[in-house]
Amino acid sequence: MEPISIEGSPKTPTVKFDAGEGIIEIKGRSIPENSIEFYKPLVDWLEEYKKDPLALTKVNIQLEYFNTSSSKCILDVFKKLEAIHKAKHDVEVNWYYEEDDEDMLEAGEDYESIIRIPFKMIEIAE
Amino acid sequence: MGFNIDDYYTALTGDNVLLAYKGSITTDFINNVLDTVEAKLQDFDEESKIRKKVYNVLVESLQNLYHHIDELPDKFKDEYDIKFGILVISKENSAYKISTGNFIRSEKIKYLKDKIDKINSLSKEELKDMYKFILNHQKLSAKGGGGLGLVDIARKTGNKLNYMFQSFNNEFYFYTLEIFISESK
């Protein structure tokens, strides 16, 4: 599978999806007016990856800001990962949040309570 | 005389205003506002917790405006730009206030009013549950909204949403929303 590599912009995140390494990374800001347009290819990629994933998929989410429109799309990403996890492949989610950013920690906890994959909450010093 | 939008705007733009605008709400406008406000928050040396809250809430309120403005009929186009809205950001003492205004079709008022009243009646925990329910059960609308914006704003600010619907004519009202972000929350 071709990896996805997208440079971040002021309104969209840096993305690295690599099937060879089993790495799924979304970092930066995700505040576009139309988030479906941005996330559709990512969700489609995961649908394909799901068919033959590595024994361990490592997921790193490190967002500074995301809007509510992105929050639904991010849930779609997690739902694909949950399906991989359900099919008995390991999925490790690292949810990064900046020191003092309780809102971002809570956002991670919201996802963790909806998606049945263990999350690791990782605080990063500013 | 009915409600006057210019008077309302003037009343909002007193002292302590960081940014005031009335006109078309476009993507370019939103991008400019976000850049400007982010730079100002940096200048104020605001603690990162507040800076992030203000920025987040601003993103949601601008995108709410962008997605939900109702267009007036053509006969008003000399008076009001297309996608007309107002945005005023001010800081009083240690609290930030974001005020938005836009035209709304009268038949939509009840739904919106009920929604805000409901949000205002909920505790922090109940808001969290409502957010998670909508997140998990409602599809994104074609507009990209999804009905989470106001819930998210209420959750992040911990404050009640202040709103008004002022009659413009038979078909349209002017909807104003005031959001407060204070440091202690």
PDB file of C-alpha atoms in Angstrom:
ATOM      1  CA  MET A   1       0.000   0.000   0.000  1.00  0.00           C
ATOM      2  CA  GLU A   2       1.135   3.507  -0.840  1.00  0.00           C
ATOM      3  CA  PRO A   3       1.806   5.531   2.301  1.00  0.00           C
ATOM      4  CA  ILE A   4       0.022   8.815   2.880  1.00  0.00           C
ATOM      5  CA  SER A   5       2.194  11.772   3.698  1.00  0.00           C
ATOM      6  CA  ILE A   6       0.592  15.213   3.988  1.00  0.00           C
ATOM      7  CA  GLU A   7       2.313  18.395   5.132  1.00  0.00           C
ATOM      8  CA  GLY A   8       0.401  20.393   7.719  1.00  0.00           C
ATOM      9  CA  SER A   9      -1.199  23.740   6.904  1.00  0.00           C
ATOM     10  CA  PRO A  10      -2.658  26.426   9.206  1.00  0.00           C
ATOM     11  CA  LYS A  11      -6.003  24.593   9.100  1.00  0.00           C
ATOM     12  CA  THR A  12      -5.124  20.974   8.402  1.00  0.00           C
ATOM     13  CA  PRO A  13      -2.840  18.506  10.186  1.00  0.00           C
ATOM     14  CA  THR A  14       0.368  16.748   9.223  1.00  0.00           C
ATOM     15  CA  VAL A  15      -0.535  13.185   8.327  1.00  0.00           C
ATOM     16  CA  LYS A  16       1.635  10.095   8.044  1.00  0.00           C
ATOM     17  CA  PHE A  17      -0.008   6.739   7.353  1.00  0.00           C
ATOM     18  CA  ASP A  18       2.484   3.963   6.613  1.00  0.00           C
ATOM     19  CA  ALA A  19       1.275   0.392   6.136  1.00  0.00           C
ATOM     20  CA  GLY A  20       4.856  -0.986   5.979  1.00  0.00           C
ATOM     21  CA  GLU A  21       5.687   0.387   9.423  1.00  0.00           C
ATOM     22  CA  GLY A  22       2.169   0.168  10.852  1.00  0.00           C
ATOM     23  CA  ILE A  23       2.256   3.847  11.769  1.00  0.00           C
ATOM     24  CA  ILE A  24      -0.780   6.150  11.791  1.00  0.00           C
ATOM     25  CA  GLU A  25       0.008   9.742  12.713  1.00  0.00           C
ATOM     26  CA  ILE A  26      -2.103  12.910  12.799  1.00  0.00           C
ATOM     27  CA  LYS A  27      -0.444  16.019  14.211  1.00  0.00           C
ATOM     28  CA  GLY A  28      -1.029  19.760  14.399  1.00  0.00           C
ATOM     29  CA  ARG A  29      -4.262  21.626  13.696  1.00  0.00           C
ATOM     30  CA  SER A  30      -7.444  20.306  12.249  1.00  0.00           C
ATOM     31  CA  ILE A  31      -9.875  23.177  11.801  1.00  0.00           C
ATOM     32  CA  PRO A  32     -11.039  23.166   8.155  1.00  0.00           C
ATOM     33  CA  GLU A  33     -14.575  24.369   7.297  1.00  0.00           C
ATOM     34  CA  ASN A  34     -15.095  21.152   5.391  1.00  0.00           C
ATOM     35  CA  SER A  35     -13.376  18.305   7.174  1.00  0.00           C
ATOM     36  CA  ILE A  36     -14.968  15.444   5.221  1.00  0.00           C
ATOM     37  CA  GLU A  37     -13.041  16.500   2.146  1.00  0.00           C
ATOM     38  CA  PHE A  38      -9.781  16.207   4.084  1.00  0.00           C
ATOM     39  CA  TYR A  39     -10.502  13.002   6.004  1.00  0.00           C
ATOM     40  CA  LYS A  40     -12.275  10.904   3.362  1.00  0.00           C
ATOM     41  CA  PRO A  41      -9.029   9.684   1.737  1.00  0.00           C
ATOM     42  CA  LEU A  42      -7.627   8.825   5.184  1.00  0.00           C
ATOM     43  CA  VAL A  43     -10.665   6.772   6.161  1.00  0.00           C
ATOM     44  CA  ASP A  44     -10.610   5.033   2.756  1.00  0.00           C
ATOM     45  CA  TRP A  45      -6.925   4.210   3.221  1.00  0.00           C
ATOM     46  CA  LEU A  46      -7.654   2.622   6.621  1.00  0.00           C
ATOM     47  CA  GLU A  47     -10.493   0.602   5.109  1.00  0.00           C
ATOM     48  CA  GLU A  48      -7.915  -0.884   2.729  1.00  0.00           C
ATOM     49  CA  TYR A  49      -5.235  -1.308   5.429  1.00  0.00           C
ATOM     50  CA  LYS A  50      -7.780  -3.105   7.630  1.00  0.00           C
ATOM     51  CA  LYS A  51      -7.764  -6.052   5.212  1.00  0.00           C
ATOM     52  CA  ASP A  52      -4.140  -6.913   5.939  1.00  0.00           C
ATOM     53  CA  PRO A  53      -2.779  -4.921   8.885  1.00  0.00           C
ATOM     54  CA  LEU A  54       0.507  -5.465  10.700  1.00  0.00           C
ATOM     55  CA  ALA A  55       0.473  -7.403  13.982  1.00  0.00           C
ATOM     56  CA  LEU A  56       0.898  -4.044  15.727  1.00  0.00           C
ATOM     57  CA  THR A  57      -0.433  -0.713  14.503  1.00  0.00           C
ATOM     58  CA  LYS A  58       0.868   2.344  16.340  1.00  0.00           C
ATOM     59  CA  VAL A  59      -1.394   5.379  16.351  1.00  0.00           C
ATOM     60  CA  ASN A  60      -0.079   8.779  17.379  1.00  0.00           C
ATOM     61  CA  ILE A  61      -2.547  11.643  17.661  1.00  0.00           C
ATOM     62  CA  GLN A  62      -1.030  14.954  18.656  1.00  0.00           C
ATOM     63  CA  LEU A  63      -3.422  17.794  17.968  1.00  0.00           C
ATOM     64  CA  GLU A  64      -3.067  21.378  19.058  1.00  0.00           C
ATOM     65  CA  TYR A  65      -6.570  22.351  17.936  1.00  0.00           C
ATOM     66  CA  PHE A  66      -9.425  20.564  16.285  1.00  0.00           C
ATOM     67  CA  ASN A  67     -12.922  21.770  15.434  1.00  0.00           C
ATOM     68  CA  THR A  68     -16.175  19.884  15.958  1.00  0.00           C
ATOM     69  CA  SER A  69     -16.432  19.116  12.263  1.00  0.00           C
ATOM     70  CA  SER A  70     -13.063  17.306  12.476  1.00  0.00           C
ATOM     71  CA  SER A  71     -14.101  15.558  15.671  1.00  0.00           C
ATOM     72  CA  LYS A  72     -16.612  13.407  13.761  1.00  0.00           C
ATOM     73  CA  CYS A  73     -14.044  12.552  11.113  1.00  0.00           C
ATOM     74  CA  ILE A  74     -11.476  11.638  13.763  1.00  0.00           C
ATOM     75  CA  LEU A  75     -14.092   9.319  15.255  1.00  0.00           C
ATOM     76  CA  ASP A  76     -14.432   7.677  11.828  1.00  0.00           C
ATOM     77  CA  VAL A  77     -10.662   7.115  11.818  1.00  0.00           C
ATOM     78  CA  PHE A  78     -10.883   5.524  15.273  1.00  0.00           C
ATOM     79  CA  LYS A  79     -13.788   3.315  14.214  1.00  0.00           C
ATOM     80  CA  LYS A  80     -11.654   1.817  11.451  1.00  0.00           C
ATOM     81  CA  LEU A  81      -8.875   1.230  13.972  1.00  0.00           C
ATOM     82  CA  GLU A  82     -11.356  -0.349  16.362  1.00  0.00           C
ATOM     83  CA  ALA A  83     -12.323  -2.829  13.644  1.00  0.00           C
ATOM     84  CA  ILE A  84      -8.658  -3.779  13.224  1.00  0.00           C
ATOM     85  CA  HIS A  85      -8.380  -4.229  16.987  1.00  0.00           C
ATOM     86  CA  LYS A  86     -11.537  -6.353  17.060  1.00  0.00           C
ATOM     87  CA  ALA A  87     -10.034  -8.631  14.412  1.00  0.00           C
ATOM     88  CA  LYS A  88      -7.335  -9.510  16.966  1.00  0.00           C
ATOM     89  CA  HIS A  89      -4.569  -7.261  15.738  1.00  0.00           C
ATOM     90  CA  ASP A  90      -2.842  -5.020  18.257  1.00  0.00           C
ATOM     91  CA  VAL A  91      -3.603  -1.333  18.039  1.00  0.00           C
ATOM     92  CA  GLU A  92      -1.839   1.083  20.344  1.00  0.00           C
ATOM     93  CA  VAL A  93      -3.207   4.615  20.581  1.00  0.00           C
ATOM     94  CA  ASN A  94      -1.046   7.388  21.968  1.00  0.00           C
ATOM     95  CA  TRP A  95      -3.059  10.552  22.598  1.00  0.00           C
ATOM     96  CA  TYR A  96      -0.745  13.496  23.182  1.00  0.00           C
ATOM     97  CA  TYR A  97      -1.834  16.695  24.883  1.00  0.00           C
ATOM     98  CA  GLU A  98       0.076  19.742  26.018  1.00  0.00           C
ATOM     99  CA  GLU A  99       0.640  20.368  29.685  1.00  0.00           C
ATOM    100  CA  ASP A 100      -2.389  22.213  31.147  1.00  0.00           C
ATOM    101  CA  ASP A 101      -4.550  21.503  28.102  1.00  0.00           C
ATOM    102  CA  GLU A 102      -7.369  19.821  29.996  1.00  0.00           C
ATOM    103  CA  ASP A 103      -9.747  20.256  27.062  1.00  0.00           C
ATOM    104  CA  MET A 104      -7.487  18.156  24.834  1.00  0.00           C
ATOM    105  CA  LEU A 105      -7.070  15.513  27.545  1.00  0.00           C
ATOM    106  CA  GLU A 106     -10.860  15.377  27.942  1.00  0.00           C
ATOM    107  CA  ALA A 107     -11.286  15.067  24.181  1.00  0.00           C
ATOM    108  CA  GLY A 108      -9.019  12.015  24.272  1.00  0.00           C
ATOM    109  CA  GLU A 109     -11.034  10.568  27.129  1.00  0.00           C
ATOM    110  CA  ASP A 110     -14.247  11.113  25.155  1.00  0.00           C
ATOM    111  CA  TYR A 111     -12.869   9.019  22.294  1.00  0.00           C
ATOM    112  CA  GLU A 112     -11.500   6.410  24.645  1.00  0.00           C
ATOM    113  CA  SER A 113     -14.961   5.937  26.157  1.00  0.00           C
ATOM    114  CA  ILE A 114     -16.596   5.490  22.742  1.00  0.00           C
ATOM    115  CA  ILE A 115     -13.927   3.359  21.061  1.00  0.00           C
ATOM    116  CA  ARG A 116     -12.934   0.045  22.557  1.00  0.00           C
ATOM    117  CA  ILE A 117      -9.171   0.366  22.173  1.00  0.00           C
ATOM    118  CA  PRO A 118      -6.838   1.167  25.055  1.00  0.00           C
ATOM    119  CA  PHE A 119      -5.532   4.738  24.947  1.00  0.00           C
ATOM    120  CA  LYS A 120      -2.319   5.976  26.428  1.00  0.00           C
ATOM    121  CA  MET A 121      -2.606   9.646  27.457  1.00  0.00           C
ATOM    122  CA  ILE A 122       0.738  11.357  27.132  1.00  0.00           C
ATOM    123  CA  GLU A 123       1.365  14.835  28.497  1.00  0.00           C
ATOM    124  CA  ILE A 124       3.971  16.871  26.663  1.00  0.00           C
ATOM    125  CA  ALA A 125       5.789  19.770  28.248  1.00  0.00           C
ATOM    126  CA  GLU A 126       5.403  23.016  26.323  1.00  0.00           C
TER     127      GLU A 126
ATOM    128  CA  MET B   1     -39.069  51.073  15.299  1.00  0.00           C
ATOM    129  CA  GLY B   2     -37.873  47.501  15.218  1.00  0.00           C
ATOM    130  CA  PHE B   3     -34.459  46.227  15.984  1.00  0.00           C
ATOM    131  CA  ASN B   4     -31.606  48.219  14.452  1.00  0.00           C
ATOM    132  CA  ILE B   5     -28.515  46.182  13.574  1.00  0.00           C
ATOM    133  CA  ASP B   6     -26.259  49.226  13.275  1.00  0.00           C
ATOM    134  CA  ASP B   7     -27.220  50.434  16.743  1.00  0.00           C
ATOM    135  CA  TYR B   8     -26.606  46.995  18.146  1.00  0.00           C
ATOM    136  CA  TYR B   9     -23.213  46.829  16.452  1.00  0.00           C
ATOM    137  CA  THR B  10     -22.257  50.296  17.706  1.00  0.00           C
ATOM    138  CA  ALA B  11     -23.236  49.362  21.255  1.00  0.00           C
ATOM    139  CA  LEU B  12     -20.969  46.315  21.080  1.00  0.00           C
ATOM    140  CA  THR B  13     -17.990  48.200  19.785  1.00  0.00           C
ATOM    141  CA  GLY B  14     -17.221  50.255  22.838  1.00  0.00           C
ATOM    142  CA  ASP B  15     -13.983  50.148  24.772  1.00  0.00           C
ATOM    143  CA  ASN B  16     -11.951  47.000  25.118  1.00  0.00           C
ATOM    144  CA  VAL B  17     -12.652  45.795  21.598  1.00  0.00           C
ATOM    145  CA  LEU B  18     -10.005  43.578  20.030  1.00  0.00           C
ATOM    146  CA  LEU B  19     -11.756  43.172  16.739  1.00  0.00           C
ATOM    147  CA  ALA B  20     -15.068  44.310  15.251  1.00  0.00           C
ATOM    148  CA  TYR B  21     -16.477  43.478  11.843  1.00  0.00           C
ATOM    149  CA  LYS B  22     -19.718  43.575   9.946  1.00  0.00           C
ATOM    150  CA  GLY B  23     -20.005  42.261   6.418  1.00  0.00           C
ATOM    151  CA  SER B  24     -19.599  39.075   4.408  1.00  0.00           C
ATOM    152  CA  ILE B  25     -18.490  36.043   6.377  1.00  0.00           C
ATOM    153  CA  THR B  26     -16.155  34.287   3.942  1.00  0.00           C
ATOM    154  CA  THR B  27     -13.415  31.692   4.354  1.00  0.00           C
ATOM    155  CA  ASP B  28     -10.786  34.401   3.791  1.00  0.00           C
ATOM    156  CA  PHE B  29     -12.343  36.535   6.499  1.00  0.00           C
ATOM    157  CA  ILE B  30     -12.293  33.609   8.935  1.00  0.00           C
ATOM    158  CA  ASN B  31      -8.635  32.907   8.156  1.00  0.00           C
ATOM    159  CA  ASN B  32      -7.717  36.565   8.702  1.00  0.00           C
ATOM    160  CA  VAL B  33      -9.563  36.753  12.012  1.00  0.00           C
ATOM    161  CA  LEU B  34      -7.937  33.581  13.294  1.00  0.00           C
ATOM    162  CA  ASP B  35      -4.451  34.865  12.392  1.00  0.00           C
ATOM    163  CA  THR B  36      -5.094  38.290  13.898  1.00  0.00           C
ATOM    164  CA  VAL B  37      -6.558  36.997  17.137  1.00  0.00           C
ATOM    165  CA  GLU B  38      -3.871  34.375  17.570  1.00  0.00           C
ATOM    166  CA  ALA B  39      -1.209  37.065  17.233  1.00  0.00           C
ATOM    167  CA  LYS B  40      -3.014  39.329  19.718  1.00  0.00           C
ATOM    168  CA  LEU B  41      -3.336  36.555  22.272  1.00  0.00           C
ATOM    169  CA  GLN B  42       0.408  35.981  21.931  1.00  0.00           C
ATOM    170  CA  ASP B  43       1.050  39.703  22.481  1.00  0.00           C
ATOM    171  CA  PHE B  44      -1.057  39.708  25.633  1.00  0.00           C
ATOM    172  CA  ASP B  45       1.119  36.931  26.963  1.00  0.00           C
ATOM    173  CA  GLU B  46      -2.087  35.153  27.906  1.00  0.00           C
ATOM    174  CA  GLU B  47      -1.606  31.792  29.592  1.00  0.00           C
ATOM    175  CA  SER B  48      -1.829  28.959  27.111  1.00  0.00           C
ATOM    176  CA  LYS B  49      -4.958  27.471  28.666  1.00  0.00           C
ATOM    177  CA  ILE B  50      -6.974  30.640  28.009  1.00  0.00           C
ATOM    178  CA  ARG B  51      -5.328  31.254  24.658  1.00  0.00           C
ATOM    179  CA  LYS B  52      -6.411  27.814  23.469  1.00  0.00           C
ATOM    180  CA  LYS B  53      -9.943  28.170  24.805  1.00  0.00           C
ATOM    181  CA  VAL B  54     -10.434  31.544  23.123  1.00  0.00           C
ATOM    182  CA  TYR B  55      -9.025  30.231  19.856  1.00  0.00           C
ATOM    183  CA  ASN B  56     -11.103  27.050  19.927  1.00  0.00           C
ATOM    184  CA  VAL B  57     -14.321  28.873  20.749  1.00  0.00           C
ATOM    185  CA  LEU B  58     -13.595  31.443  18.072  1.00  0.00           C
ATOM    186  CA  VAL B  59     -13.114  28.731  15.448  1.00  0.00           C
ATOM    187  CA  GLU B  60     -16.447  27.154  16.375  1.00  0.00           C
ATOM    188  CA  SER B  61     -18.381  30.409  16.483  1.00  0.00           C
ATOM    189  CA  LEU B  62     -16.974  31.589  13.138  1.00  0.00           C
ATOM    190  CA  GLN B  63     -17.683  28.278  11.467  1.00  0.00           C
ATOM    191  CA  ASN B  64     -21.179  28.240  12.943  1.00  0.00           C
ATOM    192  CA  LEU B  65     -21.700  31.668  11.396  1.00  0.00           C
ATOM    193  CA  TYR B  66     -20.227  30.562   8.085  1.00  0.00           C
ATOM    194  CA  HIS B  67     -22.435  27.485   7.835  1.00  0.00           C
ATOM    195  CA  HIS B  68     -25.708  28.849   9.186  1.00  0.00           C
ATOM    196  CA  ILE B  69     -26.239  32.362   7.857  1.00  0.00           C
ATOM    197  CA  ASP B  70     -29.553  32.685   6.036  1.00  0.00           C
ATOM    198  CA  GLU B  71     -29.489  34.952   2.984  1.00  0.00           C
ATOM    199  CA  LEU B  72     -31.823  37.935   2.823  1.00  0.00           C
ATOM    200  CA  PRO B  73     -33.815  38.426  -0.385  1.00  0.00           C
ATOM    201  CA  ASP B  74     -32.122  40.387  -3.194  1.00  0.00           C
ATOM    202  CA  LYS B  75     -33.928  43.632  -2.412  1.00  0.00           C
ATOM    203  CA  PHE B  76     -31.692  44.062   0.655  1.00  0.00           C
ATOM    204  CA  LYS B  77     -28.428  43.520  -1.159  1.00  0.00           C
ATOM    205  CA  ASP B  78     -27.486  47.220  -1.244  1.00  0.00           C
ATOM    206  CA  GLU B  79     -27.847  47.428   2.502  1.00  0.00           C
ATOM    207  CA  TYR B  80     -26.348  44.104   3.588  1.00  0.00           C
ATOM    208  CA  ASP B  81     -23.505  42.165   1.952  1.00  0.00           C
ATOM    209  CA  ILE B  82     -24.116  38.582   0.950  1.00  0.00           C
ATOM    210  CA  LYS B  83     -23.547  36.195   3.845  1.00  0.00           C
ATOM    211  CA  PHE B  84     -23.868  39.195   6.145  1.00  0.00           C
ATOM    212  CA  GLY B  85     -22.810  38.701   9.703  1.00  0.00           C
ATOM    213  CA  ILE B  86     -21.217  40.570  12.561  1.00  0.00           C
ATOM    214  CA  LEU B  87     -18.361  39.586  14.826  1.00  0.00           C
ATOM    215  CA  VAL B  88     -17.080  41.508  17.835  1.00  0.00           C
ATOM    216  CA  ILE B  89     -14.381  40.248  20.164  1.00  0.00           C
ATOM    217  CA  SER B  90     -13.719  42.182  23.345  1.00  0.00           C
ATOM    218  CA  LYS B  91     -11.891  41.731  26.591  1.00  0.00           C
ATOM    219  CA  GLU B  92     -13.275  43.107  29.817  1.00  0.00           C
ATOM    220  CA  ASN B  93     -11.261  42.646  32.960  1.00  0.00           C
ATOM    221  CA  SER B  94     -10.085  39.091  32.601  1.00  0.00           C
ATOM    222  CA  ALA B  95     -12.954  37.746  30.513  1.00  0.00           C
ATOM    223  CA  TYR B  96     -13.152  37.523  26.748  1.00  0.00           C
ATOM    224  CA  LYS B  97     -16.450  38.053  24.994  1.00  0.00           C
ATOM    225  CA  ILE B  98     -17.221  36.850  21.482  1.00  0.00           C
ATOM    226  CA  SER B  99     -20.414  38.255  19.947  1.00  0.00           C
ATOM    227  CA  THR B 100     -21.804  37.097  16.638  1.00  0.00           C
ATOM    228  CA  GLY B 101     -24.907  38.086  14.704  1.00  0.00           C
ATOM    229  CA  ASN B 102     -26.604  36.803  11.591  1.00  0.00           C
ATOM    230  CA  PHE B 103     -29.953  36.665   9.827  1.00  0.00           C
ATOM    231  CA  ILE B 104     -32.062  33.612  10.423  1.00  0.00           C
ATOM    232  CA  ARG B 105     -35.368  32.511   8.878  1.00  0.00           C
ATOM    233  CA  SER B 106     -38.166  32.790  11.424  1.00  0.00           C
ATOM    234  CA  GLU B 107     -39.171  29.141  11.110  1.00  0.00           C
ATOM    235  CA  LYS B 108     -35.758  28.033  12.409  1.00  0.00           C
ATOM    236  CA  ILE B 109     -35.933  30.029  15.627  1.00  0.00           C
ATOM    237  CA  LYS B 110     -37.840  27.535  17.709  1.00  0.00           C
ATOM    238  CA  TYR B 111     -35.377  24.721  17.006  1.00  0.00           C
ATOM    239  CA  LEU B 112     -32.374  26.892  17.791  1.00  0.00           C
ATOM    240  CA  LYS B 113     -33.910  28.465  20.895  1.00  0.00           C
ATOM    241  CA  ASP B 114     -34.871  25.048  22.283  1.00  0.00           C
ATOM    242  CA  LYS B 115     -31.380  23.775  21.578  1.00  0.00           C
ATOM    243  CA  ILE B 116     -29.632  26.664  23.374  1.00  0.00           C
ATOM    244  CA  ASP B 117     -32.068  26.546  26.320  1.00  0.00           C
ATOM    245  CA  LYS B 118     -31.390  22.839  26.632  1.00  0.00           C
ATOM    246  CA  ILE B 119     -27.610  23.377  26.527  1.00  0.00           C
ATOM    247  CA  ASN B 120     -27.886  26.160  29.126  1.00  0.00           C
ATOM    248  CA  SER B 121     -29.832  23.889  31.465  1.00  0.00           C
ATOM    249  CA  LEU B 122     -27.205  21.132  31.541  1.00  0.00           C
ATOM    250  CA  SER B 123     -24.417  20.496  34.025  1.00  0.00           C
ATOM    251  CA  LYS B 124     -20.811  19.921  32.962  1.00  0.00           C
ATOM    252  CA  GLU B 125     -21.273  16.144  33.097  1.00  0.00           C
ATOM    253  CA  GLU B 126     -24.545  16.292  31.162  1.00  0.00           C
ATOM    254  CA  LEU B 127     -22.919  18.447  28.482  1.00  0.00           C
ATOM    255  CA  LYS B 128     -20.159  15.893  28.150  1.00  0.00           C
ATOM    256  CA  ASP B 129     -22.746  13.133  27.682  1.00  0.00           C
ATOM    257  CA  MET B 130     -24.663  15.206  25.133  1.00  0.00           C
ATOM    258  CA  TYR B 131     -21.459  15.918  23.204  1.00  0.00           C
ATOM    259  CA  LYS B 132     -20.515  12.254  23.138  1.00  0.00           C
ATOM    260  CA  PHE B 133     -24.003  11.212  22.103  1.00  0.00           C
ATOM    261  CA  ILE B 134     -24.102  13.626  19.156  1.00  0.00           C
ATOM    262  CA  LEU B 135     -20.537  12.743  18.199  1.00  0.00           C
ATOM    263  CA  ASN B 136     -21.321   9.059  18.103  1.00  0.00           C
ATOM    264  CA  HIS B 137     -24.853   9.100  16.674  1.00  0.00           C
ATOM    265  CA  GLN B 138     -25.345  11.984  14.297  1.00  0.00           C
ATOM    266  CA  LYS B 139     -24.016  12.133  10.777  1.00  0.00           C
ATOM    267  CA  LEU B 140     -22.140  15.203   9.608  1.00  0.00           C
ATOM    268  CA  SER B 141     -24.480  17.451   7.663  1.00  0.00           C
ATOM    269  CA  ALA B 142     -23.630  18.474   4.121  1.00  0.00           C
ATOM    270  CA  LYS B 143     -22.692  21.836   5.589  1.00  0.00           C
ATOM    271  CA  GLY B 144     -20.124  20.103   7.715  1.00  0.00           C
ATOM    272  CA  GLY B 145     -21.636  21.231  10.984  1.00  0.00           C
ATOM    273  CA  GLY B 146     -23.027  18.265  12.810  1.00  0.00           C
ATOM    274  CA  GLY B 147     -24.708  20.089  15.645  1.00  0.00           C
ATOM    275  CA  LEU B 148     -21.743  19.921  17.990  1.00  0.00           C
ATOM    276  CA  GLY B 149     -20.553  23.523  17.808  1.00  0.00           C
ATOM    277  CA  LEU B 150     -22.725  25.107  20.514  1.00  0.00           C
ATOM    278  CA  VAL B 151     -22.362  22.112  22.838  1.00  0.00           C
ATOM    279  CA  ASP B 152     -18.598  22.301  22.462  1.00  0.00           C
ATOM    280  CA  ILE B 153     -18.592  26.052  23.148  1.00  0.00           C
ATOM    281  CA  ALA B 154     -20.680  25.579  26.304  1.00  0.00           C
ATOM    282  CA  ARG B 155     -18.425  22.777  27.468  1.00  0.00           C
ATOM    283  CA  LYS B 156     -15.181  24.634  26.878  1.00  0.00           C
ATOM    284  CA  THR B 157     -16.309  27.923  28.416  1.00  0.00           C
ATOM    285  CA  GLY B 158     -18.329  26.524  31.302  1.00  0.00           C
ATOM    286  CA  ASN B 159     -20.606  29.555  30.846  1.00  0.00           C
ATOM    287  CA  LYS B 160     -24.196  29.998  29.695  1.00  0.00           C
ATOM    288  CA  LEU B 161     -24.828  31.112  26.130  1.00  0.00           C
ATOM    289  CA  ASN B 162     -26.532  34.507  25.842  1.00  0.00           C
ATOM    290  CA  TYR B 163     -28.780  34.877  22.845  1.00  0.00           C
ATOM    291  CA  MET B 164     -31.415  37.155  21.327  1.00  0.00           C
ATOM    292  CA  PHE B 165     -33.715  36.930  18.345  1.00  0.00           C
ATOM    293  CA  GLN B 166     -34.748  40.367  17.073  1.00  0.00           C
ATOM    294  CA  SER B 167     -37.452  40.692  14.462  1.00  0.00           C
ATOM    295  CA  PHE B 168     -36.211  42.114  11.143  1.00  0.00           C
ATOM    296  CA  ASN B 169     -39.304  41.512   9.034  1.00  0.00           C
ATOM    297  CA  ASN B 170     -41.958  38.826   8.723  1.00  0.00           C
ATOM    298  CA  GLU B 171     -39.603  36.216   7.394  1.00  0.00           C
ATOM    299  CA  PHE B 172     -36.301  37.058   9.040  1.00  0.00           C
ATOM    300  CA  TYR B 173     -34.892  37.648  12.503  1.00  0.00           C
ATOM    301  CA  PHE B 174     -31.456  38.802  13.509  1.00  0.00           C
ATOM    302  CA  TYR B 175     -29.892  36.243  15.829  1.00  0.00           C
ATOM    303  CA  THR B 176     -27.177  37.362  18.206  1.00  0.00           C
ATOM    304  CA  LEU B 177     -25.066  35.152  20.417  1.00  0.00           C
ATOM    305  CA  GLU B 178     -22.714  36.251  23.185  1.00  0.00           C
ATOM    306  CA  ILE B 179     -20.096  33.872  24.504  1.00  0.00           C
ATOM    307  CA  PHE B 180     -17.999  34.530  27.592  1.00  0.00           C
ATOM    308  CA  ILE B 181     -14.654  32.928  28.278  1.00  0.00           C
ATOM    309  CA  SER B 182     -13.335  33.591  31.750  1.00  0.00           C
ATOM    310  CA  GLU B 183     -10.080  32.545  33.299  1.00  0.00           C
ATOM    311  CA  SER B 184     -11.285  30.709  36.351  1.00  0.00           C
ATOM    312  CA  LYS B 185     -13.242  28.049  34.452  1.00  0.00           C
TER     313      LYS B 185
END
